[in-house]
GROMACS .gro file of N, CA and C in nm:
model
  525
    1UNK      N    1  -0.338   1.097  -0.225
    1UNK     CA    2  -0.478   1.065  -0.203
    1UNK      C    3  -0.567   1.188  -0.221
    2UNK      N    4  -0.466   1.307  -0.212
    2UNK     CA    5  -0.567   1.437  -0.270
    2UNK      C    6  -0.633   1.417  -0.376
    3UNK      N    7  -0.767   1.478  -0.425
    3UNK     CA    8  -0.849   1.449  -0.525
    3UNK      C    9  -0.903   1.333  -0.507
    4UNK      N   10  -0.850   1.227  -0.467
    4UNK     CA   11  -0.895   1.094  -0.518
    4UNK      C   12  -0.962   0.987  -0.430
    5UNK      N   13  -0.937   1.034  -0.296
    5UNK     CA   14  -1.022   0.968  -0.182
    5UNK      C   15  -1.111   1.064  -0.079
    6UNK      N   16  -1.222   1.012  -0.019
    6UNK     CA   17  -1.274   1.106   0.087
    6UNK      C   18  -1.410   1.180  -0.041
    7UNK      N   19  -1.532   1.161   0.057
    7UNK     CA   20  -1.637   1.209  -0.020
    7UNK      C   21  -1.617   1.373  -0.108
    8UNK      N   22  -1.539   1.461  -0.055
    8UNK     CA   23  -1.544   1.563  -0.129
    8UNK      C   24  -1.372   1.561  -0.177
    9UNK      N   25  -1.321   1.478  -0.190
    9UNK     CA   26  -1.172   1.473  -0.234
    9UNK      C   27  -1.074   1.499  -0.129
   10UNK      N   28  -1.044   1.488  -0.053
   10UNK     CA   29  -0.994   1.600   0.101
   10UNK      C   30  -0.888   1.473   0.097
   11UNK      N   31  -0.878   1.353   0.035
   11UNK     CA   32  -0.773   1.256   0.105
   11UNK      C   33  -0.803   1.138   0.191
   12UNK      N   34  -0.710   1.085   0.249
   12UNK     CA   35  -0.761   0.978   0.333
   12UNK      C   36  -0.753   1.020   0.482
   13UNK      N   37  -0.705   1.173   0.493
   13UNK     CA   38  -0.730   1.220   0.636
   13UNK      C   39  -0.855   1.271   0.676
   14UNK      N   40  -0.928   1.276   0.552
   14UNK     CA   41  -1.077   1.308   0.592
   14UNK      C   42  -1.143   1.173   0.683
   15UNK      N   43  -1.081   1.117   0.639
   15UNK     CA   44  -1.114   0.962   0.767
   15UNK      C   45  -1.097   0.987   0.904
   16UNK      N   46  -1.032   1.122   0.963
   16UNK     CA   47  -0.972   1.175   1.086
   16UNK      C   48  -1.044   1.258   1.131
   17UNK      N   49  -1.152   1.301   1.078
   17UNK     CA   50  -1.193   1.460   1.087
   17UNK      C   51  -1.269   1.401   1.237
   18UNK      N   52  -1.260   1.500   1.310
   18UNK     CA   53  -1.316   1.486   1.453
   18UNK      C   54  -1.247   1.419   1.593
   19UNK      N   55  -1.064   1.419   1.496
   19UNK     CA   56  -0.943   1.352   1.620
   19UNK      C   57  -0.878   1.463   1.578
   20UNK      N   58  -0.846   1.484   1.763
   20UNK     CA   59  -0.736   1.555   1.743
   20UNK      C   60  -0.620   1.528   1.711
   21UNK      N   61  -0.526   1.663   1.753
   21UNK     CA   62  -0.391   1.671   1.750
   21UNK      C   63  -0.379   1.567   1.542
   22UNK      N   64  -0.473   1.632   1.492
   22UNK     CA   65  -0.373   1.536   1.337
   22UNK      C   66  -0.376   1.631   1.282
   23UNK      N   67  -0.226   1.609   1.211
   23UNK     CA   68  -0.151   1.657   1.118
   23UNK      C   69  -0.128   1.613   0.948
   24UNK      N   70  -0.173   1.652   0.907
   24UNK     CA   71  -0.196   1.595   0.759
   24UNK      C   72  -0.091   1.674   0.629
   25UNK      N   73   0.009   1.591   0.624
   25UNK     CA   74   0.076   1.681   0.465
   25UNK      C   75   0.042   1.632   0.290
   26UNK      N   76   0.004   1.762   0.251
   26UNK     CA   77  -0.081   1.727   0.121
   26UNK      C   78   0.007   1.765   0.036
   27UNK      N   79   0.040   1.676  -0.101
   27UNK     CA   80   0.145   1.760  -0.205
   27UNK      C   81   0.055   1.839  -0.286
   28UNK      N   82   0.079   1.877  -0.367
   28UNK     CA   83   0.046   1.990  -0.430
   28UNK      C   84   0.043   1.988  -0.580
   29UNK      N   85   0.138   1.862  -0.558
   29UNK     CA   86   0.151   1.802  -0.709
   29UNK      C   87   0.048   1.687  -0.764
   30UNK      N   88   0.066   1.627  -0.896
   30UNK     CA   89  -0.017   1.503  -0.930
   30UNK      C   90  -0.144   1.581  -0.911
   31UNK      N   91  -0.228   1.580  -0.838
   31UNK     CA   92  -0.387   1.565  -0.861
   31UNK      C   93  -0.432   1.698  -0.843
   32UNK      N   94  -0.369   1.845  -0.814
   32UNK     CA   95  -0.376   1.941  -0.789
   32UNK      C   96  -0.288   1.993  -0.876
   33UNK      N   97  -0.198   1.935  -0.993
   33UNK     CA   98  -0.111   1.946  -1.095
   33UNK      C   99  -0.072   2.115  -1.062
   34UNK      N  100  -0.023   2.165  -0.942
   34UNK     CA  101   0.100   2.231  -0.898
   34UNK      C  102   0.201   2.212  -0.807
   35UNK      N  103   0.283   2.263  -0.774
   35UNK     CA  104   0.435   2.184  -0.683
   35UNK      C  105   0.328   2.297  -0.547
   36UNK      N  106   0.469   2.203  -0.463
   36UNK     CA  107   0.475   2.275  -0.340
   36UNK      C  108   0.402   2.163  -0.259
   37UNK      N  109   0.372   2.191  -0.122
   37UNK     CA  110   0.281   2.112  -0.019
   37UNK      C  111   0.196   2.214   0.063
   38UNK      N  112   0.096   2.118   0.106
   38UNK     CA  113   0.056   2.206   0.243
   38UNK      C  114   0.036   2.082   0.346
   39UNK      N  115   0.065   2.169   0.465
   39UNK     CA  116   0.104   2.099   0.577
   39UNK      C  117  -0.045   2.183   0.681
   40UNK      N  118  -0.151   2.065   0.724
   40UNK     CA  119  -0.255   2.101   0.779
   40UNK      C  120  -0.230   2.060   0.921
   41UNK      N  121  -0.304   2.123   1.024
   41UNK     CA  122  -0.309   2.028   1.153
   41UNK      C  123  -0.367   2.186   1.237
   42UNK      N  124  -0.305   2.171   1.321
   42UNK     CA  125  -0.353   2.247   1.461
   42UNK      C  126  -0.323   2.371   1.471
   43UNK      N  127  -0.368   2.515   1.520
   43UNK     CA  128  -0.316   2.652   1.508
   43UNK      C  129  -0.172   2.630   1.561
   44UNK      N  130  -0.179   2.536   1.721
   44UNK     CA  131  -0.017   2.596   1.770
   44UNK      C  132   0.079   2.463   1.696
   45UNK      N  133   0.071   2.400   1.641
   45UNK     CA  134   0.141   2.327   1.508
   45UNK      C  135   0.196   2.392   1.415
   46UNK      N  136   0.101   2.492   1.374
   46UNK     CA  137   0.127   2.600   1.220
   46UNK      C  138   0.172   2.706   1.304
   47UNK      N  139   0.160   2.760   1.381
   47UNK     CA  140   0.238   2.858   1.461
   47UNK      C  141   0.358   2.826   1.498
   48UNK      N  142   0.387   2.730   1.562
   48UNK     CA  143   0.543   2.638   1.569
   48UNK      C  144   0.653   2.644   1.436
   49UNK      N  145   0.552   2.553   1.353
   49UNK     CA  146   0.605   2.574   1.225
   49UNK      C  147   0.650   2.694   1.103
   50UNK      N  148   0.544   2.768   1.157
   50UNK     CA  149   0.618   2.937   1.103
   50UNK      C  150   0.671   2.979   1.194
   51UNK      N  151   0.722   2.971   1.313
   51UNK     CA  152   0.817   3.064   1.401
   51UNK      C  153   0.938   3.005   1.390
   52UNK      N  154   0.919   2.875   1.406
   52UNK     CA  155   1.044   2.844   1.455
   52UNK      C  156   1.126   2.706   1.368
   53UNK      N  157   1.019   2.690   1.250
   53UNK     CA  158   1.073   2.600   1.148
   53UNK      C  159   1.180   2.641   1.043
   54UNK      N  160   1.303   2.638   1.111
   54UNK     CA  161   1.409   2.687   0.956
   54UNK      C  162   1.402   2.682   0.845
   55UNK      N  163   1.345   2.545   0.797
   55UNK     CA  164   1.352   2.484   0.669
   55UNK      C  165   1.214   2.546   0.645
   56UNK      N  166   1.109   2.595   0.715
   56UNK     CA  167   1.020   2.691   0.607
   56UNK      C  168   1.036   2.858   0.635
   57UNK      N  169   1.133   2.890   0.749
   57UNK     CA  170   1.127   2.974   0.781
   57UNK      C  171   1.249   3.078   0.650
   58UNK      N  172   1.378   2.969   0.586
   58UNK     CA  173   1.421   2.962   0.524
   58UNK      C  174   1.441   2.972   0.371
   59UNK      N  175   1.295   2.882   0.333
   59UNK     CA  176   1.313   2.865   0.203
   59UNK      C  177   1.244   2.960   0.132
   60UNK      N  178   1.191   2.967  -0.020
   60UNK     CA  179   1.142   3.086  -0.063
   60UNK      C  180   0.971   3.017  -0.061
   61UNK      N  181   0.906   3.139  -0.079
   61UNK     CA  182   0.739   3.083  -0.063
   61UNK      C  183   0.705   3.074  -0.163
   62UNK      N  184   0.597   3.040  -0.213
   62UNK     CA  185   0.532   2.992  -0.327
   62UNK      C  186   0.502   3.116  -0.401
   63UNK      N  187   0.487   3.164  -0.522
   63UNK     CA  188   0.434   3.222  -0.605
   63UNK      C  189   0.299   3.284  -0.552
   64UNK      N  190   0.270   3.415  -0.575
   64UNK     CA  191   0.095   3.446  -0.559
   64UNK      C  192   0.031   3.360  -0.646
   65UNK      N  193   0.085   3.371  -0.789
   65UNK     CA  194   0.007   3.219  -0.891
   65UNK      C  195   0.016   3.127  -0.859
   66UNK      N  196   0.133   3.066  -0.811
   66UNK     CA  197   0.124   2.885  -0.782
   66UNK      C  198   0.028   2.876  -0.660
   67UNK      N  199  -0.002   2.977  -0.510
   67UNK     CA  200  -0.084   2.973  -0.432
   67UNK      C  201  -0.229   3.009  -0.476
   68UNK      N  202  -0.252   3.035  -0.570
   68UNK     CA  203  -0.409   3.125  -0.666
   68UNK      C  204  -0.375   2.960  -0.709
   69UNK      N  205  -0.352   2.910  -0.772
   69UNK     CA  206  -0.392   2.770  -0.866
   69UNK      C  207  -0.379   2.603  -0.777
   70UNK      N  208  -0.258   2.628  -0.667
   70UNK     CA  209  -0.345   2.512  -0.566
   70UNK      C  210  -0.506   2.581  -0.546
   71UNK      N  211  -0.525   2.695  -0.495
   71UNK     CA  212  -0.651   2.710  -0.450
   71UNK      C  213  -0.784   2.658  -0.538
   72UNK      N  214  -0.741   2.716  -0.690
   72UNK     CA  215  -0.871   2.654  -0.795
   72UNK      C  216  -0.854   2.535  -0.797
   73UNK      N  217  -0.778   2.487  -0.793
   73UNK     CA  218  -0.713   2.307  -0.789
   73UNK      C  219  -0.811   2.298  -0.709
   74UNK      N  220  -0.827   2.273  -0.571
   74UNK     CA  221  -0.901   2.272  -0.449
   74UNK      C  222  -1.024   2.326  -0.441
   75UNK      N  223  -1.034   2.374  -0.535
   75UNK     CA  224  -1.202   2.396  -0.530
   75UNK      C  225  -1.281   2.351  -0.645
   76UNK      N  226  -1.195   2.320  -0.782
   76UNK     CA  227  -1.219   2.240  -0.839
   76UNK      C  228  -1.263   2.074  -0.779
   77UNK      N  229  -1.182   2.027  -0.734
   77UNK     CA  230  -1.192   1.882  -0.625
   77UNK      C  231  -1.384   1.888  -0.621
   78UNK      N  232  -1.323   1.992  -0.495
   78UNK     CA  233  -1.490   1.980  -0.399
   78UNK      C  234  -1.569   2.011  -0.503
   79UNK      N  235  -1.608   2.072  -0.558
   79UNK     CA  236  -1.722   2.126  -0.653
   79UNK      C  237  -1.708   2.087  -0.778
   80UNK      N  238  -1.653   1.949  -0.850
   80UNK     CA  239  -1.662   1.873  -0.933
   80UNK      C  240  -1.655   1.722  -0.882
   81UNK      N  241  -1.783   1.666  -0.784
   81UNK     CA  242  -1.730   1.496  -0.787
   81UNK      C  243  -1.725   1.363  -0.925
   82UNK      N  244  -1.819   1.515  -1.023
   82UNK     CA  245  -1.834   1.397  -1.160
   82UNK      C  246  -1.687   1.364  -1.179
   83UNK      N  247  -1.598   1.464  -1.143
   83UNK     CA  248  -1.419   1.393  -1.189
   83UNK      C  249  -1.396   1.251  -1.143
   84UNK      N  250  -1.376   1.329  -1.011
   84UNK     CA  251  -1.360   1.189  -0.873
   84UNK      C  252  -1.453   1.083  -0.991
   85UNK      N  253  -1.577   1.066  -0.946
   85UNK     CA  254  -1.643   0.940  -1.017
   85UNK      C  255  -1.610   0.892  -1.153
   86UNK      N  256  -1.551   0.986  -1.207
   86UNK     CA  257  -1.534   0.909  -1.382
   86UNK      C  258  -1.417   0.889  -1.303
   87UNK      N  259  -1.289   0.871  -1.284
   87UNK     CA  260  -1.156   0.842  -1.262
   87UNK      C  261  -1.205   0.700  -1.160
   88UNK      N  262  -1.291   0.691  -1.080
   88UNK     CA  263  -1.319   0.555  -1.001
   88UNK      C  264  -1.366   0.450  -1.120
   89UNK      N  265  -1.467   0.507  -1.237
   89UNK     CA  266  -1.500   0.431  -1.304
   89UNK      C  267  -1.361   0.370  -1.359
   90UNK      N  268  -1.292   0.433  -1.439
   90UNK     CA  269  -1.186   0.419  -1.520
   90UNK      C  270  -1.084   0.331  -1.414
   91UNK      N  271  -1.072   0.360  -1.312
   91UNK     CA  272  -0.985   0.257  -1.246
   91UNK      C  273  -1.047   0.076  -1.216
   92UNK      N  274  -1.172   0.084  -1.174
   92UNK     CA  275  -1.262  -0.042  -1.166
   92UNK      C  276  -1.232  -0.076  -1.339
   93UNK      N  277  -1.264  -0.040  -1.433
   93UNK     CA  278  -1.218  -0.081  -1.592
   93UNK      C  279  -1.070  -0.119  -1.552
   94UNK      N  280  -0.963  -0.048  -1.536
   94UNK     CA  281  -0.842  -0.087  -1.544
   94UNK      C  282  -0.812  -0.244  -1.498
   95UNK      N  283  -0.865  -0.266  -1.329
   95UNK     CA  284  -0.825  -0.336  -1.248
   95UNK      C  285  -0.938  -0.482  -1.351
   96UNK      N  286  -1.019  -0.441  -1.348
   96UNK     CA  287  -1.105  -0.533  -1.447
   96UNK      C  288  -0.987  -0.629  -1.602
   97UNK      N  289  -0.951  -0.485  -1.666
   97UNK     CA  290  -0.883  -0.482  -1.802
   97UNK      C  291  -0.743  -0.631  -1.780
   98UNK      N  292  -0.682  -0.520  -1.682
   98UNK     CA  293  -0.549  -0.559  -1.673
   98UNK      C  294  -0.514  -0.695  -1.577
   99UNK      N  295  -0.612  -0.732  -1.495
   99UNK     CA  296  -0.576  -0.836  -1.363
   99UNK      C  297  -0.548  -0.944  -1.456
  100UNK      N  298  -0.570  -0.979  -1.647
  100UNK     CA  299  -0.551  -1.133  -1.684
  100UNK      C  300  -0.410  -1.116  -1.683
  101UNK      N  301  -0.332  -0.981  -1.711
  101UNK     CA  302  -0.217  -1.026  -1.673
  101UNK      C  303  -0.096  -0.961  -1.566
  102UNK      N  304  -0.206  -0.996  -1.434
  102UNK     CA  305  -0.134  -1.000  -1.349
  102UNK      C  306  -0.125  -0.911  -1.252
  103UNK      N  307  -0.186  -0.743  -1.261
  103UNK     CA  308  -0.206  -0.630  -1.261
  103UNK      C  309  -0.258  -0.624  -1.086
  104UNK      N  310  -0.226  -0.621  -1.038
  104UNK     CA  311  -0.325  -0.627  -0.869
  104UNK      C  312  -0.401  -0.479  -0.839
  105UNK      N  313  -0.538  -0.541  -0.830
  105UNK     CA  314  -0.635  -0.431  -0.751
  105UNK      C  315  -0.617  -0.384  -0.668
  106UNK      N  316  -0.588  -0.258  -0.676
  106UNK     CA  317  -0.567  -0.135  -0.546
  106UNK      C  318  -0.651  -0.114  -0.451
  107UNK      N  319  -0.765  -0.067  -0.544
  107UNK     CA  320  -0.878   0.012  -0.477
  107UNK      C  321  -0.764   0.186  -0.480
  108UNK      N  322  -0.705   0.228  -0.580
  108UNK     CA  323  -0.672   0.323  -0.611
  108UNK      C  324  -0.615   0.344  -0.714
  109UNK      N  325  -0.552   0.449  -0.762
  109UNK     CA  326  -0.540   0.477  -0.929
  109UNK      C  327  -0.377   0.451  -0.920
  110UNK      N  328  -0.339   0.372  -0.856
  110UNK     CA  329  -0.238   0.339  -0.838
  110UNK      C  330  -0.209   0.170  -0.837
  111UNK      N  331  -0.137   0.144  -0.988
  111UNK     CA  332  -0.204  -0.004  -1.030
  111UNK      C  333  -0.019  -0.068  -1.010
  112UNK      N  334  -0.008  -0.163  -0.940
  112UNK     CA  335   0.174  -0.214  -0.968
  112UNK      C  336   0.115  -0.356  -1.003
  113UNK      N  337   0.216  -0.393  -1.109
  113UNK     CA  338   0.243  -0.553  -1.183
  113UNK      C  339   0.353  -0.591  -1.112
  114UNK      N  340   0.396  -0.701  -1.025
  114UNK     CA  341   0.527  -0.736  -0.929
  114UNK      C  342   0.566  -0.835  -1.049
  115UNK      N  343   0.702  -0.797  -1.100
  115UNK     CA  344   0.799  -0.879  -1.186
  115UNK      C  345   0.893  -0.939  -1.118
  116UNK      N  346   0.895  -0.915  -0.992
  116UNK     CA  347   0.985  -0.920  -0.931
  116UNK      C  348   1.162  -0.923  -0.976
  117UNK      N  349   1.227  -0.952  -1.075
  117UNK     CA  350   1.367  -0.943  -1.133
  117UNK      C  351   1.363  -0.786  -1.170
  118UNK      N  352   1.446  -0.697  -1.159
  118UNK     CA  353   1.461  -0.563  -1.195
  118UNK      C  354   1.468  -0.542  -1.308
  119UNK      N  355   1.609  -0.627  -1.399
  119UNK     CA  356   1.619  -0.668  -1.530
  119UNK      C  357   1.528  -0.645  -1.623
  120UNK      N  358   1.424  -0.789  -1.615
  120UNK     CA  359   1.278  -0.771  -1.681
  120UNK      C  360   1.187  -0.707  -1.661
  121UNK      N  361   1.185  -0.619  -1.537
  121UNK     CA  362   1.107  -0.511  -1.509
  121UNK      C  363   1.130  -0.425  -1.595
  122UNK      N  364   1.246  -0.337  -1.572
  122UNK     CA  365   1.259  -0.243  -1.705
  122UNK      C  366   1.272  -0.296  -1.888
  123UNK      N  367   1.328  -0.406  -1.878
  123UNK     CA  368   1.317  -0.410  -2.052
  123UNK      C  369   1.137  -0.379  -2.046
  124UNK      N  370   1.047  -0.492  -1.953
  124UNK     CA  371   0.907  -0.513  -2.018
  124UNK      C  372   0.830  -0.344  -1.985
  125UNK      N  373   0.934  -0.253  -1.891
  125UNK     CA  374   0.857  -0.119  -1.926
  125UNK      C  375   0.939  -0.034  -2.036
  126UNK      N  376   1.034  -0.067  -2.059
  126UNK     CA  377   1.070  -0.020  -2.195
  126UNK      C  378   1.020  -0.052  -2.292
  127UNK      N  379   0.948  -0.147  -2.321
  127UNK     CA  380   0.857  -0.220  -2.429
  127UNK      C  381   0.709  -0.140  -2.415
  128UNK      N  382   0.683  -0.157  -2.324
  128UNK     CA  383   0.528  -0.022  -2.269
  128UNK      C  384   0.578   0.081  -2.316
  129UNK      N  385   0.699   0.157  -2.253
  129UNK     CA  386   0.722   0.266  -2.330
  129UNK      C  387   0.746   0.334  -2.489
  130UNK      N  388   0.783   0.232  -2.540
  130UNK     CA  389   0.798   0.242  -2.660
  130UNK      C  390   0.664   0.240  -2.738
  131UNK      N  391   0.590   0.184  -2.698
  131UNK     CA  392   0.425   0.202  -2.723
  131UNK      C  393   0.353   0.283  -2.713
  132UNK      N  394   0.396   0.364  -2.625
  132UNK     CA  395   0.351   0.509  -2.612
  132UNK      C  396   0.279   0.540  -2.463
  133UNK      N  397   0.326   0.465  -2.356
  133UNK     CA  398   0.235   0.446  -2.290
  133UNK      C  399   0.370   0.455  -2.166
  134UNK      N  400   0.319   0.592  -2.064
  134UNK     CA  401   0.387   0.621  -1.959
  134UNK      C  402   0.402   0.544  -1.823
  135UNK      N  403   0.442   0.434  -1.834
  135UNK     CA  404   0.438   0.273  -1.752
  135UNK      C  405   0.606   0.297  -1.693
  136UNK      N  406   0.623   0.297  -1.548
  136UNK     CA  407   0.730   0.330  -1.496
  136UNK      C  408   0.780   0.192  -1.439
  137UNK      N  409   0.893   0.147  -1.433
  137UNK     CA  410   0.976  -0.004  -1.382
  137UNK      C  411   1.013   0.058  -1.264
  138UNK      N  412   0.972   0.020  -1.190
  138UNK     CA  413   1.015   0.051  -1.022
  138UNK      C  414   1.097  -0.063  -0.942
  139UNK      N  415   1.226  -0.057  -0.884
  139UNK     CA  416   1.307  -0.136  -0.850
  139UNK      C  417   1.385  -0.125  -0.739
  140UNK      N  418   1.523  -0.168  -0.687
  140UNK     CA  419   1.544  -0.163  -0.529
  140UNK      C  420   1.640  -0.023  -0.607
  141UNK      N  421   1.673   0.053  -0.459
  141UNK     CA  422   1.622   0.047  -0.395
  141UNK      C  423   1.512   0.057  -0.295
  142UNK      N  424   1.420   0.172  -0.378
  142UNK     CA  425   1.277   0.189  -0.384
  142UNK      C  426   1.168   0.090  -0.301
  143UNK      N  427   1.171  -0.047  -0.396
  143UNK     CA  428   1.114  -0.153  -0.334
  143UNK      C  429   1.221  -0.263  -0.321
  144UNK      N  430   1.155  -0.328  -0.242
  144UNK     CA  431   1.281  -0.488  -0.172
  144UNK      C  432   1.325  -0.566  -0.266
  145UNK      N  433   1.451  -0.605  -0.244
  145UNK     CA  434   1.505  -0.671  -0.372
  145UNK      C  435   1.392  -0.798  -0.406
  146UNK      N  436   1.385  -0.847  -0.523
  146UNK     CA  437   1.287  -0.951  -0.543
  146UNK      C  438   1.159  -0.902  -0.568
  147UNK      N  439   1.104  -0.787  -0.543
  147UNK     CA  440   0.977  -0.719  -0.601
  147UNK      C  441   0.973  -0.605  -0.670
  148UNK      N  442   1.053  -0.610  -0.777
  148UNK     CA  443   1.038  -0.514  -0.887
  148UNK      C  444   0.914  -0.520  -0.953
  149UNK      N  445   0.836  -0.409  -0.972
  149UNK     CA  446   0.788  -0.374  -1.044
  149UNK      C  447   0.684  -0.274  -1.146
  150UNK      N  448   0.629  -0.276  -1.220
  150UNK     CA  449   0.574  -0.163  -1.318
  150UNK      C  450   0.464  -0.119  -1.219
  151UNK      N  451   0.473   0.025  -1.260
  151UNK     CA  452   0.379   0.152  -1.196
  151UNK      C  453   0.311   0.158  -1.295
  152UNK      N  454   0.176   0.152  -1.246
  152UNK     CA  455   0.042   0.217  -1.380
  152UNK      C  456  -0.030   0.308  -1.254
  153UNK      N  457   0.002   0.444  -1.387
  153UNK     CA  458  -0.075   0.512  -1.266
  153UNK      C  459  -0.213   0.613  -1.322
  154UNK      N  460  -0.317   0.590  -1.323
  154UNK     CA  461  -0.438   0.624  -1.392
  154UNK      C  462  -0.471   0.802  -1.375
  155UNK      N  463  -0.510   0.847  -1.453
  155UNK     CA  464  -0.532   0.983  -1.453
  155UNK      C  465  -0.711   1.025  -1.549
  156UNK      N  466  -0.718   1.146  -1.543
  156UNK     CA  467  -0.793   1.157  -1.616
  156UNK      C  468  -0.784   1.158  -1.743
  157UNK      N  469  -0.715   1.159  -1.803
  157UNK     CA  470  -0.656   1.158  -1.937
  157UNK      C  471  -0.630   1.060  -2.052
  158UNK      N  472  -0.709   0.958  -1.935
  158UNK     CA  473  -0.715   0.808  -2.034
  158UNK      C  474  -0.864   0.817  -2.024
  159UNK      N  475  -0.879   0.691  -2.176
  159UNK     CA  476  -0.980   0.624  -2.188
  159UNK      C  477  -1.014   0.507  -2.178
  160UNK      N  478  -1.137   0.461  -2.198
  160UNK     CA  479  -1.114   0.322  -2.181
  160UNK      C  480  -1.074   0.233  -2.293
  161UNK      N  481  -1.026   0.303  -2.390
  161UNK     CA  482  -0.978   0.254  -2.512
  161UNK      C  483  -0.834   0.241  -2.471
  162UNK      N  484  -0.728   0.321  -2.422
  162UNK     CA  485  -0.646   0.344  -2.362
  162UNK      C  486  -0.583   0.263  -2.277
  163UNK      N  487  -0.672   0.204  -2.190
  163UNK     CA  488  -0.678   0.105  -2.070
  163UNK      C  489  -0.644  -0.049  -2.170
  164UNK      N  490  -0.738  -0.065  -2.265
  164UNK     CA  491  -0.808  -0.202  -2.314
  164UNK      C  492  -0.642  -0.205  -2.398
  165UNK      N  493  -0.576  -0.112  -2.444
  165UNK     CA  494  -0.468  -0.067  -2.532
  165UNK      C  495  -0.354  -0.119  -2.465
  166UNK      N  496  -0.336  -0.058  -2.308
  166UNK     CA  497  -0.256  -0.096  -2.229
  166UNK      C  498  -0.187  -0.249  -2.211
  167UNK      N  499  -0.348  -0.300  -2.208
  167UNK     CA  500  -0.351  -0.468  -2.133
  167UNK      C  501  -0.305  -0.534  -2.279
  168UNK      N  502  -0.321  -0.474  -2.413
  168UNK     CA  503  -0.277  -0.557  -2.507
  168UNK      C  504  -0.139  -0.509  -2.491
  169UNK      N  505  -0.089  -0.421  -2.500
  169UNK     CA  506   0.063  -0.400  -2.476
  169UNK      C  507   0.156  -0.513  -2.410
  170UNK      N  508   0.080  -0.460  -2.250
  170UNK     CA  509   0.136  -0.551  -2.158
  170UNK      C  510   0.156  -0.697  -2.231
  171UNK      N  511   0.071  -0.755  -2.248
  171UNK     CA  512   0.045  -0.902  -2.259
  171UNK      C  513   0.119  -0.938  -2.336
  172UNK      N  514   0.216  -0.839  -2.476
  172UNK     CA  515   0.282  -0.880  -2.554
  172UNK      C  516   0.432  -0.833  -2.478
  173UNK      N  517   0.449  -0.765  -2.404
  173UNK     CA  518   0.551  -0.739  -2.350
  173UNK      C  519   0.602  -0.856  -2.246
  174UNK      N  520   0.498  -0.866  -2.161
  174UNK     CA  521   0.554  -1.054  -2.061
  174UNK      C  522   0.563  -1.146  -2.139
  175UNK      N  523   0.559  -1.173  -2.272
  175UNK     CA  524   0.584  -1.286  -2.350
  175UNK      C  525   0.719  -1.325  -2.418
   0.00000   0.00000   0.00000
């Protein structure tokens, strides 16, 4: 939800701001396109967690670069909402594009088609794929047996030519 929800991008824990005791873990990846996480919440939380957390006390730390490029990542967010807003446009197009066949409205850039059979889930995203178009078949054990199905997941990097491209794909692929 980094980048992509919450008036200045902050997530859907910006919905929290003014409760305590919350703890919020942000990846680092996808919409901030570097690895790693950060783990937000309370001083004696993050104090806990660096004293006495093995598994970070343990592992190796991030890069001075990979920590320098979440940061522009993150300030990119806040101090570009024209992104945020073209990527809302482009998803309202998607959910628009794609619902004739079948596509369910999120209200996020996160679009699933339920095929429910696993089988035809992947041939009909192997058929997307072969089209050129990065459409993932998602299946058990992931999701419950009986609800397989395709991940569309919107970025900035499409258009709405792209989108309109998609839904013809699709439509020849469920047939």
């Amino acid at each position: 939800a980094t980048g992509v929800f919450g008036t200045d991008g902050r997530g859907l824990a910006e919905g929290l701001d003014g409760r305590e005791n919350v703890i919020s873990l942000r990846t680092c990846g996808k919409a901030l396109g570097c690895e790693g996480a950060l783990l937000c919440g309370p001083t004696a939380m993050r104090e806990f967690i660096v004293n006495r957390g093995r598994g970070f006390i343990f592992s190796t730390a991030p890069s001075p670069l990979m920590a320098l490029a979440v940061g522009e990542a993150l300030r990119i967010i806040a101090d570009e909402p024209a992104r945020r807003k073209r990527l809302w446009d482009l998803i309202a197009t998607a959910e628009r594009v794609l619902a004739p066949y079948g596509v369910a409205a999120t209200g996020s850039q996160i679009l699933p088609l339920v095929l429910g059979d696993a089988a035809r889930t992947m041939h009909v995203a192997g058929a997307i794929q072969a089209a050129g178009f990065d459409v993932r078949g998602i299946r058990p054990p992931t999701v419950p047996e009986g609800t397989s199905r395709l991940r569309i997941s919107l970025t900035l990097n499409a258009a709405v030519a792209d989108i309109e491209a998609l839904g013809k794909v699709i439509g020849e692929a469920l047939q």
